[in-house]
Amino acid sequence: MGSGRFAPSPSGELHLGNLRTAILAWLFARSTSRGFLMRVEDLDRARAGAEELQLADLAAIGLTWDGEVVRQSERSGLYAEALGSLRARGLLYECFCTRRDISEASSAPHAAPGTYPGTCRDLTDAERAAKRGLRPAAWRLRTEAETFTVTDVLHGQYTGVVDDFVVLRNDGVPAYNLAVVVDDAAQGIDQVVRGDDLLSSAPRQAYLARMLGAEPPAYAHVPLALNAAGKRLAKRDGSVTLGRLASVGIDAAAARAMILASLGLPGDSLSAALAVFDPALLPTQPWVFTTDPGAHASGKPIGWPS
Ligand SMILES: [Zn+2]
């Protein structure tokens, strides 16, 4: 049996929605006798001190993980190796498109929305040489499939678009889709639990895993936490981080109890929740927060769930 994981981006404090996803990832992993790994996805948007704060908050709600924390910023050799293997097999090509080029081309009537239309796929050597002088290239994967199907514990068989997506950005940073796939394979991760905003990325990632000779993981894309306006929960939504909750008298154990209650699980401890955890009984709808100033005045924090 492999492992599950939680993989936060250290761009700021975790909010209750992030912590809830982390608890779910832990419950899925531990309830299937898997290891549970912690990976910091710090190739982009890393803010000084955020990793320490995030790991402290995860520990404060009782999460434990196996082995050392892995940081993507320390694994550039692995990504370079995977890119080299794909390039040697003729599976990568340079793309010189700007965002605007792509949005204009992909808004054409025949194109699937949000997909790369293949503009640079068949450039001649001379065309490429000319474009290299104008702007740095990103590298895209030359895909054969148009769609790929993954299996998700909560969503069943999910089929999504696989276009020629970027694997190396034009600033030289490995793309998120590449780093995730390489890391999951290298770390023996065979179960990926994360927010359902990433469900549409799963087919591309599973396809890439196959291209790199790895078995795609089992997926569970879990509902997000939303604010009262129906938008994804964010730190500006009030008392939604452990730090802010502590300032209104809600400690980490109480925050955990709130999260577990939102999942229909007993709130005393993670082990009590684990004992009765069943993915089939999880709520299928997002966890909606209200931000009622009246509730705040009465001593309840803004951000208390409805
Ligand atoms: Zn292009």
GROMACS .gro file of C-alpha atoms and ligand atoms in nm, residues 95-97 116 119-120 140, ligand 1:
model
    8
   95CYS     CA    1   0.539   2.732  -2.726
   96PHE     CA    2   0.584   3.105  -2.777
   97CYS     CA    3   0.222   3.209  -2.731
  116TYR     CA    4  -0.453   2.511  -2.591
  119THR     CA    5  -0.065   2.688  -3.234
  120CYS     CA    6   0.306   2.602  -3.189
  140ARG     CA    7   0.423   2.178  -2.379
  307ZN      ZN    8   0.202   2.831  -2.861
   0.00000   0.00000   0.00000
